PDB file of C-alpha atoms in Angstrom:
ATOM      1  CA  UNK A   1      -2.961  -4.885  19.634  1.00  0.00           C
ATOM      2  CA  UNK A   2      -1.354  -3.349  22.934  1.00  0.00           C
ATOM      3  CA  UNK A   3       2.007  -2.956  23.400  1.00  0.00           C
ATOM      4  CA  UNK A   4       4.053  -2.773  26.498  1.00  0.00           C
ATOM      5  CA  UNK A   5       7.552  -1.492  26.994  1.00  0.00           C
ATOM      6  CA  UNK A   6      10.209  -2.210  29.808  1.00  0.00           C
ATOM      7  CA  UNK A   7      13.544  -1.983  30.267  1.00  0.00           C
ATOM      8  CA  UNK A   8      14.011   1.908  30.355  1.00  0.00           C
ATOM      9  CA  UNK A   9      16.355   3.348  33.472  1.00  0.00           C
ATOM     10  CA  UNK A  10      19.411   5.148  34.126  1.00  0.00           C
ATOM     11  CA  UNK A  11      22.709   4.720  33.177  1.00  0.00           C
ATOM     12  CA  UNK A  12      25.856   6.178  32.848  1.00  0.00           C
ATOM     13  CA  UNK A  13      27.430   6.933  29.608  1.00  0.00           C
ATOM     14  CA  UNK A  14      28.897   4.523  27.766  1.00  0.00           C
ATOM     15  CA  UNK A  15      26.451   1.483  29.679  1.00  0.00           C
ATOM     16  CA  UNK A  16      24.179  -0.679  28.125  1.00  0.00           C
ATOM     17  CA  UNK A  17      19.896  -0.856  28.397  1.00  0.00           C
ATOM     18  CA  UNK A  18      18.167  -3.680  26.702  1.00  0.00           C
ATOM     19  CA  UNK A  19      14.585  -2.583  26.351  1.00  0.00           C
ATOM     20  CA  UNK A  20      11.888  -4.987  25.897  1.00  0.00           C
ATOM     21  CA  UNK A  21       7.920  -4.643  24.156  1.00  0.00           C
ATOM     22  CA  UNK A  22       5.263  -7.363  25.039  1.00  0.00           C
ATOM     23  CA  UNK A  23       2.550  -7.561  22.431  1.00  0.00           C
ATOM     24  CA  UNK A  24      -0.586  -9.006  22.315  1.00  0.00           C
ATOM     25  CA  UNK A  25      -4.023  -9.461  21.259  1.00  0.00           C
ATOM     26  CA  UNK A  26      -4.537  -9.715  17.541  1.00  0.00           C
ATOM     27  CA  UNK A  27      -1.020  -9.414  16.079  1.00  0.00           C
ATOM     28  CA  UNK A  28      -1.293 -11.815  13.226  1.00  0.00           C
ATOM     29  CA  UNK A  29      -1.054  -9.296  10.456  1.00  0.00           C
ATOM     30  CA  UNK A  30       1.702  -7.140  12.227  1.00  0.00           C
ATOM     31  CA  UNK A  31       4.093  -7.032   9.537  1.00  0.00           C
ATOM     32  CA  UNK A  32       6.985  -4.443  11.236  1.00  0.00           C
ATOM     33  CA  UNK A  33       7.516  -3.289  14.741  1.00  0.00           C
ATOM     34  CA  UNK A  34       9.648  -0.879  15.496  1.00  0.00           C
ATOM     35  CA  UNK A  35      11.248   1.208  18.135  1.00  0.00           C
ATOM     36  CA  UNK A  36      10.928   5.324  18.485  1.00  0.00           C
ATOM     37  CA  UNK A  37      12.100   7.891  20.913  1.00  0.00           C
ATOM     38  CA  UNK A  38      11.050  11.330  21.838  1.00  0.00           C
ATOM     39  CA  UNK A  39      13.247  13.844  23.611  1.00  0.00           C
ATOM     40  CA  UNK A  40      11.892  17.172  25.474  1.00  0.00           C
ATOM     41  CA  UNK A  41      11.077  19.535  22.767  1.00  0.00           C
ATOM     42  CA  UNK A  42      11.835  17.496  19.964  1.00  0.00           C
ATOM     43  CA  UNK A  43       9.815  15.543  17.260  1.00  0.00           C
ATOM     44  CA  UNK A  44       9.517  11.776  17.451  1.00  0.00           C
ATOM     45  CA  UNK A  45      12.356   9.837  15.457  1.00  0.00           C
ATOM     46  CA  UNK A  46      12.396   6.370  14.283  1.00  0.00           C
ATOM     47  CA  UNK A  47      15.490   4.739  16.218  1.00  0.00           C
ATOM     48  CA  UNK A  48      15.021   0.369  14.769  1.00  0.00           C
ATOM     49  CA  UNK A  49      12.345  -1.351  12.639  1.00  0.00           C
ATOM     50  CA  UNK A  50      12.189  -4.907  11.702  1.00  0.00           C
ATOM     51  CA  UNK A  51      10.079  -6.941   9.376  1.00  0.00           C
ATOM     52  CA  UNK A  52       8.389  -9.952   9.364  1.00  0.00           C
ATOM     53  CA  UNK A  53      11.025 -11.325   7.008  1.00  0.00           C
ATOM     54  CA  UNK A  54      13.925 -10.143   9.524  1.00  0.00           C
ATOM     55  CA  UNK A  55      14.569  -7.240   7.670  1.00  0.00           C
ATOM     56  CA  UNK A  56      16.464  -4.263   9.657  1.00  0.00           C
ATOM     57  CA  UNK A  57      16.609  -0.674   9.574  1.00  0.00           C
ATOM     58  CA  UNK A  58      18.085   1.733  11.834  1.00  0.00           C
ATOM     59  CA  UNK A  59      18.439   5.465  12.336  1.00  0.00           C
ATOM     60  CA  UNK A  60      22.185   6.589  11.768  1.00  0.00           C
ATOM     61  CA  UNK A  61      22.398   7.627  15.065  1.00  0.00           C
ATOM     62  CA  UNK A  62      21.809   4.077  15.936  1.00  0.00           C
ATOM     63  CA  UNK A  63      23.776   2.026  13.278  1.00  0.00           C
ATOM     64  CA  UNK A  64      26.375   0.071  14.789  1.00  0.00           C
ATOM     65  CA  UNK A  65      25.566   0.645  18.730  1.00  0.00           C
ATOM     66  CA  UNK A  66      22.038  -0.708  18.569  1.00  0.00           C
ATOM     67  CA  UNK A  67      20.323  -3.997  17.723  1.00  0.00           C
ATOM     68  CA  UNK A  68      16.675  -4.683  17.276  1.00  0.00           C
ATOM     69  CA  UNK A  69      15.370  -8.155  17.234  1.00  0.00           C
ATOM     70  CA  UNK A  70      12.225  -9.864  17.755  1.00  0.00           C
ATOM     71  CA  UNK A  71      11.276 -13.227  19.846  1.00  0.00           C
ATOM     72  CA  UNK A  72       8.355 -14.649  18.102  1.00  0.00           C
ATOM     73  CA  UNK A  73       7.648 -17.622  20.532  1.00  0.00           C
ATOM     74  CA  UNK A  74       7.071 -14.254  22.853  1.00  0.00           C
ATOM     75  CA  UNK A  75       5.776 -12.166  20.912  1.00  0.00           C
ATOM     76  CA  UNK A  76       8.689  -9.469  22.505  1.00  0.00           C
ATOM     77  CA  UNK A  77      10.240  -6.814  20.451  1.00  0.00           C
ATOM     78  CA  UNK A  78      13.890  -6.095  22.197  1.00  0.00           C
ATOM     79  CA  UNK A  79      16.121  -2.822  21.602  1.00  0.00           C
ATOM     80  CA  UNK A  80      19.609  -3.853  22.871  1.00  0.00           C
ATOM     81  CA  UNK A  81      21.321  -0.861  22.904  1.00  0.00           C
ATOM     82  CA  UNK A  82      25.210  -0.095  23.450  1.00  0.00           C
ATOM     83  CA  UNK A  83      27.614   2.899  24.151  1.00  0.00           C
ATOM     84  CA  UNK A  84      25.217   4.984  25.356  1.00  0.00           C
ATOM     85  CA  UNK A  85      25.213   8.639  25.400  1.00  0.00           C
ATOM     86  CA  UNK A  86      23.785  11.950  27.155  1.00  0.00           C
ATOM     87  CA  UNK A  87      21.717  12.470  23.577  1.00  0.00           C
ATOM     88  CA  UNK A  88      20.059   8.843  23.805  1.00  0.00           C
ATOM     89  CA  UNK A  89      18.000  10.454  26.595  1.00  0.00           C
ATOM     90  CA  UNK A  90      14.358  10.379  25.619  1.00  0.00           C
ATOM     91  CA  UNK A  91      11.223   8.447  26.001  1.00  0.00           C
ATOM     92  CA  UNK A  92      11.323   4.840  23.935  1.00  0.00           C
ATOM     93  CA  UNK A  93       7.977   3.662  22.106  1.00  0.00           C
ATOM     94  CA  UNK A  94       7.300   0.453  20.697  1.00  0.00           C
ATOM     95  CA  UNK A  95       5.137   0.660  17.659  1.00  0.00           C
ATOM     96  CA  UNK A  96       3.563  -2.177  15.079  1.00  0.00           C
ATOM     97  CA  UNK A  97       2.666  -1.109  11.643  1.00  0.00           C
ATOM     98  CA  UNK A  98       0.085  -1.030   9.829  1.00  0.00           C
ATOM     99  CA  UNK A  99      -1.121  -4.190   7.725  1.00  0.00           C
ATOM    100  CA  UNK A 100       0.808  -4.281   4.768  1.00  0.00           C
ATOM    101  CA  UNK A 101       4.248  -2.480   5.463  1.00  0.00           C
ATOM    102  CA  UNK A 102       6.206  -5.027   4.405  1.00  0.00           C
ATOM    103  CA  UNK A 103       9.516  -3.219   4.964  1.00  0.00           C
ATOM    104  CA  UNK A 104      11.456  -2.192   7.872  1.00  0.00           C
ATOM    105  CA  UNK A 105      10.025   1.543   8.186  1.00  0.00           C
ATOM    106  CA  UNK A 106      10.904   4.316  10.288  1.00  0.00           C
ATOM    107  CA  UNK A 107       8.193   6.204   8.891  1.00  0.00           C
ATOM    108  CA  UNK A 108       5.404   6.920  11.329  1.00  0.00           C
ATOM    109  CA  UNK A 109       2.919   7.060   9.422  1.00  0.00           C
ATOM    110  CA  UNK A 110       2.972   3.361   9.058  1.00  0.00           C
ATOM    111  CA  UNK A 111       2.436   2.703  12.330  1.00  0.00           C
ATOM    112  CA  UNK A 112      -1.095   2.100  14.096  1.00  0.00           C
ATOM    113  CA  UNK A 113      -0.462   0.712  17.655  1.00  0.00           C
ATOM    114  CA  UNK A 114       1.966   2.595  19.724  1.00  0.00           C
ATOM    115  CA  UNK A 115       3.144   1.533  23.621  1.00  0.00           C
ATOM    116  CA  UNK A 116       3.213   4.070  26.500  1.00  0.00           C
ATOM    117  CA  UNK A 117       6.509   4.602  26.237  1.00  0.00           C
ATOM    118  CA  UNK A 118       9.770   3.764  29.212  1.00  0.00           C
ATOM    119  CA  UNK A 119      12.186   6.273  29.930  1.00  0.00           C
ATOM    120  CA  UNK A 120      15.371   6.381  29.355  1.00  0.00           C
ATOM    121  CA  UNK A 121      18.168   8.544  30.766  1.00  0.00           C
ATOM    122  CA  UNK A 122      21.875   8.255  30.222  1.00  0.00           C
ATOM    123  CA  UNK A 123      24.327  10.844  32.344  1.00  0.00           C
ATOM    124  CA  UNK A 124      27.165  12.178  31.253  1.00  0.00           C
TER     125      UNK A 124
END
Protein backbone atom coordinates (compact mmCIF):
# COMPACT_ATOMS: atom_id res chain seq x y z
CA UNK A 1 0.00 0.00 0.00
CA UNK A 2 1.54 3.64 -0.46
CA UNK A 3 0.05 6.49 0.70
CA UNK A 4 0.32 10.02 -0.41
CA UNK A 5 -0.62 13.19 1.40
CA UNK A 6 -1.46 16.79 0.06
CA UNK A 7 -3.04 19.58 1.10
CA UNK A 8 -0.59 20.82 3.90
CA UNK A 9 0.37 24.86 3.75
CA UNK A 10 0.12 27.91 5.65
CA UNK A 11 -2.51 29.63 7.12
CA UNK A 12 -3.48 32.03 9.44
CA UNK A 13 -5.26 31.26 12.56
CA UNK A 14 -8.57 30.62 12.58
CA UNK A 15 -8.42 29.41 8.41
CA UNK A 16 -9.26 26.27 7.10
CA UNK A 17 -6.77 23.27 5.30
CA UNK A 18 -8.44 20.30 3.81
CA UNK A 19 -5.75 17.69 3.53
CA UNK A 20 -6.03 14.90 1.20
CA UNK A 21 -4.23 10.94 1.14
CA UNK A 22 -4.18 8.97 -2.23
CA UNK A 23 -3.86 5.26 -1.67
CA UNK A 24 -3.08 2.58 -3.70
CA UNK A 25 -1.84 -0.72 -4.56
CA UNK A 26 -3.31 -3.55 -2.57
CA UNK A 27 -5.78 -1.85 -0.20
CA UNK A 28 -8.50 -4.42 -0.15
CA UNK A 29 -8.10 -5.48 3.42
CA UNK A 30 -7.45 -1.85 4.77
CA UNK A 31 -9.93 -1.81 7.38
CA UNK A 32 -9.09 1.96 9.11
CA UNK A 33 -7.10 4.86 7.88
CA UNK A 34 -6.36 7.43 9.82
CA UNK A 35 -4.72 10.76 10.16
CA UNK A 36 -1.54 11.65 12.67
CA UNK A 37 0.59 14.63 13.32
CA UNK A 38 3.98 15.20 14.74
CA UNK A 39 5.19 18.50 16.13
CA UNK A 40 9.08 19.43 16.77
CA UNK A 41 10.02 17.60 19.83
CA UNK A 42 6.97 15.90 20.46
CA UNK A 43 5.64 12.25 20.11
CA UNK A 44 3.29 11.34 17.28
CA UNK A 45 -0.56 11.72 18.20
CA UNK A 46 -3.48 10.24 16.56
CA UNK A 47 -5.57 13.40 15.30
CA UNK A 48 -8.94 11.17 13.04
CA UNK A 49 -9.48 7.46 12.25
CA UNK A 50 -12.25 5.97 10.33
CA UNK A 51 -13.42 2.49 9.66
CA UNK A 52 -14.52 0.59 6.99
CA UNK A 53 -18.01 0.70 8.46
CA UNK A 54 -17.81 4.71 8.71
CA UNK A 55 -16.97 4.61 12.11
CA UNK A 56 -15.17 7.93 13.58
CA UNK A 57 -12.81 8.76 16.16
CA UNK A 58 -11.04 11.82 16.91
CA UNK A 59 -8.46 13.21 19.30
CA UNK A 60 -10.11 15.83 21.75
CA UNK A 61 -8.10 18.34 20.46
CA UNK A 62 -9.83 17.70 17.25
CA UNK A 63 -13.53 16.98 18.21
CA UNK A 64 -15.75 19.44 16.82
CA UNK A 65 -13.19 21.51 14.44
CA UNK A 66 -12.14 18.53 12.36
CA UNK A 67 -13.77 16.01 10.02
CA UNK A 68 -12.31 12.91 8.55
CA UNK A 69 -13.96 11.17 5.72
CA UNK A 70 -13.09 8.83 3.10
CA UNK A 71 -13.96 8.76 -0.88
CA UNK A 72 -13.99 5.18 -1.79
CA UNK A 73 -14.58 5.59 -5.62
CA UNK A 74 -10.93 7.39 -4.97
CA UNK A 75 -9.57 5.65 -2.76
CA UNK A 76 -8.72 9.39 -0.87
CA UNK A 77 -8.67 9.78 2.80
CA UNK A 78 -9.55 13.73 3.48
CA UNK A 79 -8.85 15.70 6.90
CA UNK A 80 -11.05 18.85 6.62
CA UNK A 81 -9.96 20.77 9.27
CA UNK A 82 -11.46 24.14 10.82
CA UNK A 83 -10.50 27.00 13.29
CA UNK A 84 -7.15 26.47 13.12
CA UNK A 85 -4.60 27.29 15.62
CA UNK A 86 -0.73 28.09 16.29
CA UNK A 87 -0.70 24.38 18.18
CA UNK A 88 -2.14 22.53 14.95
CA UNK A 89 1.37 23.17 13.58
CA UNK A 90 3.02 19.86 12.86
CA UNK A 91 3.67 17.39 10.18
CA UNK A 92 0.24 15.35 9.03
CA UNK A 93 0.59 11.46 8.19
CA UNK A 94 -1.84 9.36 6.63
CA UNK A 95 -1.74 5.86 7.93
CA UNK A 96 -3.89 2.43 7.05
CA UNK A 97 -4.10 -0.22 9.64
CA UNK A 98 -3.32 -3.26 9.93
CA UNK A 99 -5.71 -6.19 8.65
CA UNK A 100 -8.16 -6.70 11.14
CA UNK A 101 -8.62 -3.34 13.15
CA UNK A 102 -11.98 -3.14 12.75
CA UNK A 103 -12.42 0.03 14.81
CA UNK A 104 -11.59 3.55 14.37
CA UNK A 105 -8.04 3.52 16.25
CA UNK A 106 -5.74 6.12 17.14
CA UNK A 107 -3.46 3.64 18.37
CA UNK A 108 -0.29 3.33 16.34
CA UNK A 109 0.43 0.31 16.77
CA UNK A 110 -2.31 -0.69 14.47
CA UNK A 111 -1.04 0.88 11.76
CA UNK A 112 1.36 -0.69 8.98
CA UNK A 113 1.56 1.77 6.00
CA UNK A 114 2.33 5.29 6.84
CA UNK A 115 2.59 8.44 4.06
CA UNK A 116 5.53 10.89 4.02
CA UNK A 117 3.87 13.25 5.71
CA UNK A 118 2.67 17.38 4.41
CA UNK A 119 3.30 20.16 6.53
CA UNK A 120 1.27 22.14 8.09
CA UNK A 121 1.74 25.57 9.68
CA UNK A 122 -0.85 27.87 11.13
CA UNK A 123 0.42 31.60 12.44
CA UNK A 124 -0.78 33.26 15.05
Amino acid sequence: VQLVESGGGSVQSGGSLRLSCAASGNTYSTSCMAWFRQSPGKEREGVASIDSDGRRNYAYSAKGRFTISHENAKNTLYLQMNSLKAEDTAVYYCASSLPGVRYPSLVQADFEYWGQGTQVTVSS
